[in-house]
Short mmCIF file of C-alpha atoms in Angstrom, two decimals:
data_model
loop_
_atom_site.label_atom_id
_atom_site.label_comp_id
_atom_site.label_asym_id
_atom_site.label_seq_id
_atom_site.Cartn_x
_atom_site.Cartn_y
_atom_site.Cartn_z
CA MET A 1 18.47 -9.51 4.95
CA PRO A 2 21.52 -8.10 3.17
CA ILE A 3 21.03 -5.22 0.51
CA ILE A 4 23.23 -4.51 -2.39
CA SER A 5 22.99 -0.77 -3.22
CA ASN A 6 23.18 0.49 -6.79
CA PRO A 7 24.48 -2.70 -8.29
CA SER A 8 26.17 -2.34 -11.80
CA THR A 9 24.55 -5.74 -12.96
CA PHE A 10 21.21 -7.44 -12.00
CA LEU A 11 21.49 -11.03 -11.11
CA CYS A 12 18.05 -11.77 -9.33
CA THR A 13 14.97 -13.12 -11.28
CA LYS A 14 12.41 -10.64 -10.24
CA HIS A 15 12.62 -6.99 -11.44
CA PHE A 16 10.45 -4.20 -10.02
CA ILE A 17 10.66 -0.77 -11.64
CA PHE A 18 8.47 1.93 -10.07
CA CYS A 19 7.51 5.38 -11.32
CA GLY A 20 5.97 7.04 -8.27
CA ASN A 21 3.31 4.91 -7.27
CA ASP A 22 3.20 3.07 -10.58
CA ILE A 23 4.97 -0.11 -11.58
CA LEU A 24 6.35 -1.00 -14.92
CA LEU A 25 5.18 -4.11 -17.06
CA GLU A 26 6.47 -5.61 -20.39
CA GLU A 27 3.90 -4.09 -22.99
CA SER A 28 3.64 -7.60 -24.43
CA ALA A 29 2.59 -9.18 -21.22
CA ALA A 30 0.51 -6.28 -19.64
CA GLN A 31 -2.80 -7.96 -20.40
CA ASP A 32 -1.85 -11.43 -18.95
CA THR A 33 -4.27 -12.91 -16.44
CA PRO A 34 -3.02 -13.13 -13.81
CA LEU A 35 0.02 -11.02 -14.13
CA SER A 36 3.18 -13.20 -13.45
CA LEU A 37 6.95 -12.93 -13.30
CA ARG A 38 7.06 -12.78 -17.22
CA SER A 39 4.95 -9.37 -16.99
CA LEU A 40 7.80 -7.65 -15.33
CA PRO A 41 10.68 -6.04 -17.01
CA ASP A 42 14.07 -8.08 -17.59
CA ALA A 43 17.50 -7.33 -16.14
CA GLY A 44 18.38 -5.55 -19.52
CA THR A 45 15.69 -2.92 -19.11
CA MET A 46 17.08 -2.14 -15.45
CA GLN A 47 20.43 -2.01 -16.93
CA ARG A 48 19.44 0.52 -19.59
CA CYS A 49 17.75 2.76 -16.92
CA VAL A 50 21.09 2.92 -15.01
CA GLU A 51 22.98 3.65 -18.25
CA LEU A 52 20.57 6.43 -19.24
CA GLN A 53 20.44 7.91 -15.83
CA VAL A 54 17.02 7.99 -15.32
CA ALA A 55 17.11 6.02 -12.20
CA SER A 56 17.01 7.76 -8.81
CA ASP A 57 17.81 4.74 -6.85
CA TRP A 58 17.94 1.06 -7.09
CA TYR A 59 19.19 -2.10 -5.10
CA GLU A 60 18.93 -5.89 -4.96
CA GLU A 61 17.82 -8.04 -2.14
CA PRO A 62 19.51 -11.46 -3.01
CA ASP A 63 17.81 -13.54 -0.13
CA LEU A 64 14.40 -12.67 -1.75
CA ASP A 65 15.74 -12.85 -5.20
CA TYR A 66 14.53 -9.40 -6.42
CA SER A 67 15.92 -6.15 -7.86
CA ALA A 68 13.93 -2.85 -7.23
CA MET A 69 14.28 0.63 -8.98
CA MET A 70 12.65 4.08 -8.69
CA LEU A 71 12.71 5.97 -11.70
CA GLU A 72 13.33 9.80 -11.72
CA LYS A 73 10.22 11.88 -11.67
CA ASP A 74 8.85 12.53 -15.38
CA ALA A 75 11.49 10.16 -16.62
CA PRO A 76 10.44 8.55 -19.88
CA LEU A 77 9.40 4.92 -19.80
CA PRO A 78 11.93 2.36 -21.32
CA ALA A 79 10.98 1.14 -24.62
CA GLY A 80 8.70 -1.83 -24.73
CA CYS A 81 7.24 -0.91 -21.28
CA THR A 82 3.98 0.32 -19.90
CA CYS A 83 2.88 1.18 -16.35
CA ILE A 84 -0.09 0.61 -14.24
CA PRO A 85 -0.86 1.72 -10.71
CA LEU A 86 0.76 -0.45 -7.90
CA ARG A 87 -2.65 -1.02 -6.28
CA GLN A 88 -3.97 -2.63 -9.64
CA PHE A 89 -0.80 -4.84 -9.88
CA PHE A 90 -1.84 -6.10 -6.30
CA TRP A 91 -5.18 -7.18 -7.89
CA ASP A 92 -4.07 -8.28 -11.27
CA THR A 93 -1.35 -10.76 -9.88
CA LEU A 94 -4.11 -12.67 -8.17
CA ALA A 95 -5.92 -15.57 -9.95
CA GLN A 96 -9.71 -15.23 -9.96
CA ASP A 97 -10.35 -17.71 -7.13
CA GLU A 98 -7.61 -15.75 -5.04
CA GLN A 99 -9.55 -12.23 -5.80
CA GLN A 100 -12.32 -13.61 -3.85
CA CYS A 101 -10.23 -14.13 -0.64
CA GLY A 102 -8.61 -10.60 -0.31
CA GLY A 103 -4.93 -10.02 0.37
CA LEU A 104 -1.94 -10.19 -1.76
CA SER A 105 -0.23 -12.68 -4.08
CA PRO A 106 3.52 -13.49 -3.15
CA LEU A 107 4.65 -11.38 -6.07
CA GLY A 108 2.43 -8.46 -5.00
CA GLY A 109 3.86 -8.63 -1.35
CA ILE A 110 7.25 -8.48 -2.66
CA ALA A 111 6.53 -5.50 -4.83
CA ALA A 112 5.04 -3.82 -1.65
CA ARG A 113 8.17 -4.48 0.17
CA ALA A 114 10.38 -3.18 -2.62
CA HIS A 115 8.27 0.05 -3.01
CA GLY A 116 8.34 0.62 0.77
CA PHE A 117 12.10 0.18 1.08
CA LEU A 118 12.85 2.42 -1.81
CA ARG A 119 10.60 5.07 -0.17
CA LEU A 120 12.74 4.47 3.11
CA ARG A 121 15.94 5.18 1.28
CA GLU A 122 14.48 8.25 -0.28
CA GLN A 123 13.09 9.77 2.86
CA TYR A 124 15.49 8.75 5.62
CA ARG A 125 18.76 10.42 4.63
CA TYR A 126 19.96 11.90 8.15
CA CYS A 127 20.12 10.25 11.55
CA PRO A 128 17.24 11.64 13.66
CA GLN A 129 19.41 11.21 16.77
CA CYS A 130 22.63 12.91 15.72
CA GLY A 131 22.22 14.37 12.27
CA THR A 132 24.80 12.26 10.55
CA LEU A 133 24.24 11.13 7.03
CA LEU A 134 22.93 7.34 7.17
CA GLN A 135 24.29 4.55 5.33
CA VAL A 136 22.54 1.31 3.98
CA HIS A 137 23.11 -1.54 6.50
CA GLU A 138 25.18 -4.33 5.21
CA HIS A 139 23.03 -7.18 6.62
CA GLU A 140 19.61 -5.80 7.23
CA ALA A 141 16.85 -4.01 5.10
CA ALA A 142 17.53 -0.74 7.10
CA LYS A 143 19.74 2.27 7.32
CA VAL A 144 22.26 2.74 9.90
CA CYS A 145 24.20 5.77 11.54
CA PRO A 146 27.83 5.49 11.18
CA LYS A 147 28.43 7.67 14.07
CA CYS A 148 25.84 6.57 16.81
CA GLY A 149 24.87 3.31 15.54
CA ARG A 150 21.12 3.84 15.24
CA MET A 151 19.19 1.77 12.97
CA ASP A 152 16.09 2.66 11.10
CA PHE A 153 13.86 0.11 9.24
CA PRO A 154 11.28 0.80 6.91
CA ARG A 155 8.65 2.70 8.68
CA ILE A 156 5.24 0.96 8.98
CA GLU A 157 2.26 2.94 10.16
CA PRO A 158 -0.83 0.61 11.38
CA ALA A 159 -4.30 1.90 10.09
CA VAL A 160 -7.69 0.43 10.58
CA ILE A 161 -10.32 0.39 7.99
CA VAL A 162 -13.88 -0.51 9.05
CA LEU A 163 -17.05 -1.60 7.23
CA VAL A 164 -20.07 -0.98 9.39
CA HIS A 165 -23.32 -3.09 8.77
CA LYS A 166 -26.87 -1.81 9.62
CA GLY A 167 -29.41 -4.36 8.66
CA ASP A 168 -29.08 -4.69 4.80
CA GLU A 169 -26.95 -1.50 4.52
CA ILE A 170 -23.36 -0.44 4.84
CA LEU A 171 -21.83 2.81 6.11
CA LEU A 172 -19.65 4.40 3.35
CA VAL A 173 -18.02 7.89 3.53
CA LYS A 174 -16.40 10.22 0.94
CA ASN A 175 -12.98 11.50 2.18
CA LYS A 176 -12.29 15.19 1.78
CA ASN A 177 -8.75 14.85 0.98
CA ARG A 178 -9.17 12.54 -1.93
CA SER A 179 -9.37 13.78 -5.58
CA SER A 180 -11.50 10.95 -6.68
CA ASN A 181 -15.33 10.86 -6.12
CA PHE A 182 -15.65 7.35 -4.53
CA PHE A 183 -17.08 6.40 -1.36
CA GLY A 184 -15.15 4.16 0.83
CA CYS A 185 -14.84 2.89 4.50
CA VAL A 186 -14.01 4.75 7.58
CA SER A 187 -10.32 4.20 8.23
CA GLY A 188 -7.62 5.97 10.44
CA PHE A 189 -4.28 5.55 12.01
CA VAL A 190 -3.87 3.74 15.36
CA GLU A 191 -2.85 6.06 18.27
CA HIS A 192 -0.51 5.22 21.13
CA GLY A 193 -2.22 3.41 23.89
CA GLU A 194 -5.24 1.89 22.06
CA THR A 195 -5.83 -1.44 20.70
CA LEU A 196 -6.95 -2.11 16.97
CA GLU A 197 -10.71 -2.55 18.12
CA GLN A 198 -10.62 0.51 20.20
CA CYS A 199 -9.09 2.50 17.19
CA ALA A 200 -11.96 1.02 14.98
CA VAL A 201 -14.64 2.22 17.54
CA ARG A 202 -13.05 5.62 17.88
CA GLU A 203 -12.54 6.35 14.22
CA VAL A 204 -16.25 5.55 13.26
CA GLN A 205 -17.41 7.69 16.25
CA GLU A 206 -15.12 10.58 15.35
CA GLU A 207 -15.90 10.71 11.73
CA THR A 208 -19.71 9.85 11.61
CA GLY A 209 -20.96 10.09 15.11
CA ILE A 210 -22.02 6.44 14.85
CA THR A 211 -21.37 4.13 17.70
CA ILE A 212 -20.57 0.41 16.75
CA GLN A 213 -20.32 -2.98 18.43
CA ASN A 214 -19.25 -6.47 17.68
CA VAL A 215 -15.98 -5.46 15.96
CA ARG A 216 -14.44 -8.28 14.04
CA TYR A 217 -11.13 -8.90 12.25
CA ALA A 218 -11.51 -9.45 8.52
CA GLY A 219 -8.04 -9.28 7.28
CA SER A 220 -4.79 -7.10 6.53
CA GLN A 221 -2.92 -5.74 3.56
CA PRO A 222 0.31 -3.89 3.06
CA TRP A 223 -0.47 -0.55 1.67
CA PRO A 224 3.01 1.17 0.82
CA PHE A 225 1.52 4.74 -0.06
CA PRO A 226 3.76 5.46 1.49
CA ASP A 227 3.98 3.00 4.55
CA GLN A 228 0.74 1.72 5.86
CA LEU A 229 -0.28 -1.57 6.85
CA MET A 230 -4.13 -1.75 6.70
CA ILE A 231 -6.03 -3.90 9.24
CA ALA A 232 -9.67 -4.53 8.15
CA PHE A 233 -12.60 -4.99 10.43
CA THR A 234 -16.32 -5.35 10.12
CA ALA A 235 -18.67 -4.12 12.75
CA ASP A 236 -22.37 -3.73 13.61
CA TYR A 237 -24.29 -0.50 14.10
CA LYS A 238 -25.15 0.16 17.54
CA GLU A 239 -26.76 3.57 17.86
CA GLY A 240 -26.56 7.22 16.83
CA GLU A 241 -27.29 9.29 13.87
CA ILE A 242 -24.83 10.48 11.12
CA HIS A 243 -23.04 13.63 12.18
CA MET A 244 -19.95 14.05 9.72
CA GLN A 245 -16.71 15.32 10.86
CA GLU A 246 -16.69 18.09 8.27
CA SER A 247 -12.88 18.43 8.40
CA GLU A 248 -12.51 14.77 7.14
CA LEU A 249 -15.51 14.09 5.23
CA ASP A 250 -17.54 15.49 2.23
CA ASP A 251 -20.35 12.95 2.56
CA ALA A 252 -21.39 9.89 4.40
CA GLY A 253 -24.53 7.63 4.18
CA TRP A 254 -26.03 4.22 4.55
CA PHE A 255 -26.16 2.12 1.25
CA ARG A 256 -27.62 -1.16 0.07
CA ARG A 257 -25.22 -3.37 -1.65
CA ASP A 258 -27.50 -3.41 -4.82
CA ALA A 259 -27.37 0.46 -4.96
CA LEU A 260 -23.74 1.34 -4.18
CA PRO A 261 -22.20 4.66 -5.25
CA GLU A 262 -18.77 4.58 -7.02
CA ILE A 263 -16.30 2.71 -4.55
CA PRO A 264 -12.54 2.25 -4.70
CA ARG A 265 -11.15 0.07 -7.39
CA PRO A 266 -10.02 -3.49 -7.12
CA GLY A 267 -6.76 -4.03 -5.31
CA SER A 268 -7.64 -1.70 -2.47
CA VAL A 269 -8.46 -2.72 0.95
CA ALA A 270 -11.79 -1.05 0.80
CA TYR A 271 -12.96 -2.85 -2.25
CA ASN A 272 -12.14 -6.24 -0.81
CA LEU A 273 -14.22 -5.23 2.47
CA ILE A 274 -17.18 -3.85 0.30
CA SER A 275 -17.13 -6.81 -1.96
CA GLY A 276 -16.90 -9.12 0.84
CA ASN A 277 -13.58 -10.81 -0.46
CA PHE A 278 -12.07 -10.99 3.16
CA ARG A 279 -12.44 -14.36 4.41
#
């Protein structure tokens, strides 16, 4: 779909303004339940960000009727706006009955696309084939090399996330590389030459020493932090004792659902798995 880079006016009806992994909302609508189109900043707010030179990049995708903007790091928020984590936006744009089914709302899905494409525009600057400065493609959500014609689309990294059941307990792990103290599900990137199910078995085995069986697809969710597509599975314990991969984990254990440790916040794939929201 055609992209309009750095427009001087904003004609679409949906306006997404990001500050890192946060998304801006109108202060007056930030407590709406669920969040909706009226919760987003208007075209005038985007225009002011351009005029004040606090935006690092912006574009429009008219076929999907949205504008997207990334603010400069440490830029002040526009007057009348507040910000929340994008993962919280995914959750808060769902109605209560939708929250019990996992996945994203249509508005959340477009926000994920917008954030991912802004990251592509930021990170992919030179052609990996010939080194020429890339240009935005006129008709596709992609960058193109004006010299060799190579096209680069937004990068998507498939990753599996697995909730393992053992009787009335579930396997949860604490990742070493996260600053928060929560326990989540085993997860990892898919490698070349393996199926999603094989990846699920391998990741659980590598990280915990546990062998699993009856791997079942549960759902999926875009996760643009920066470019994952999370594919969720449930599985049953088969055999083995927990032996942590110490380079990856700080802790791991079996937990009853009525005695869970701190778990990831709503809006995350792990929360949906642990809460049984994927259906």
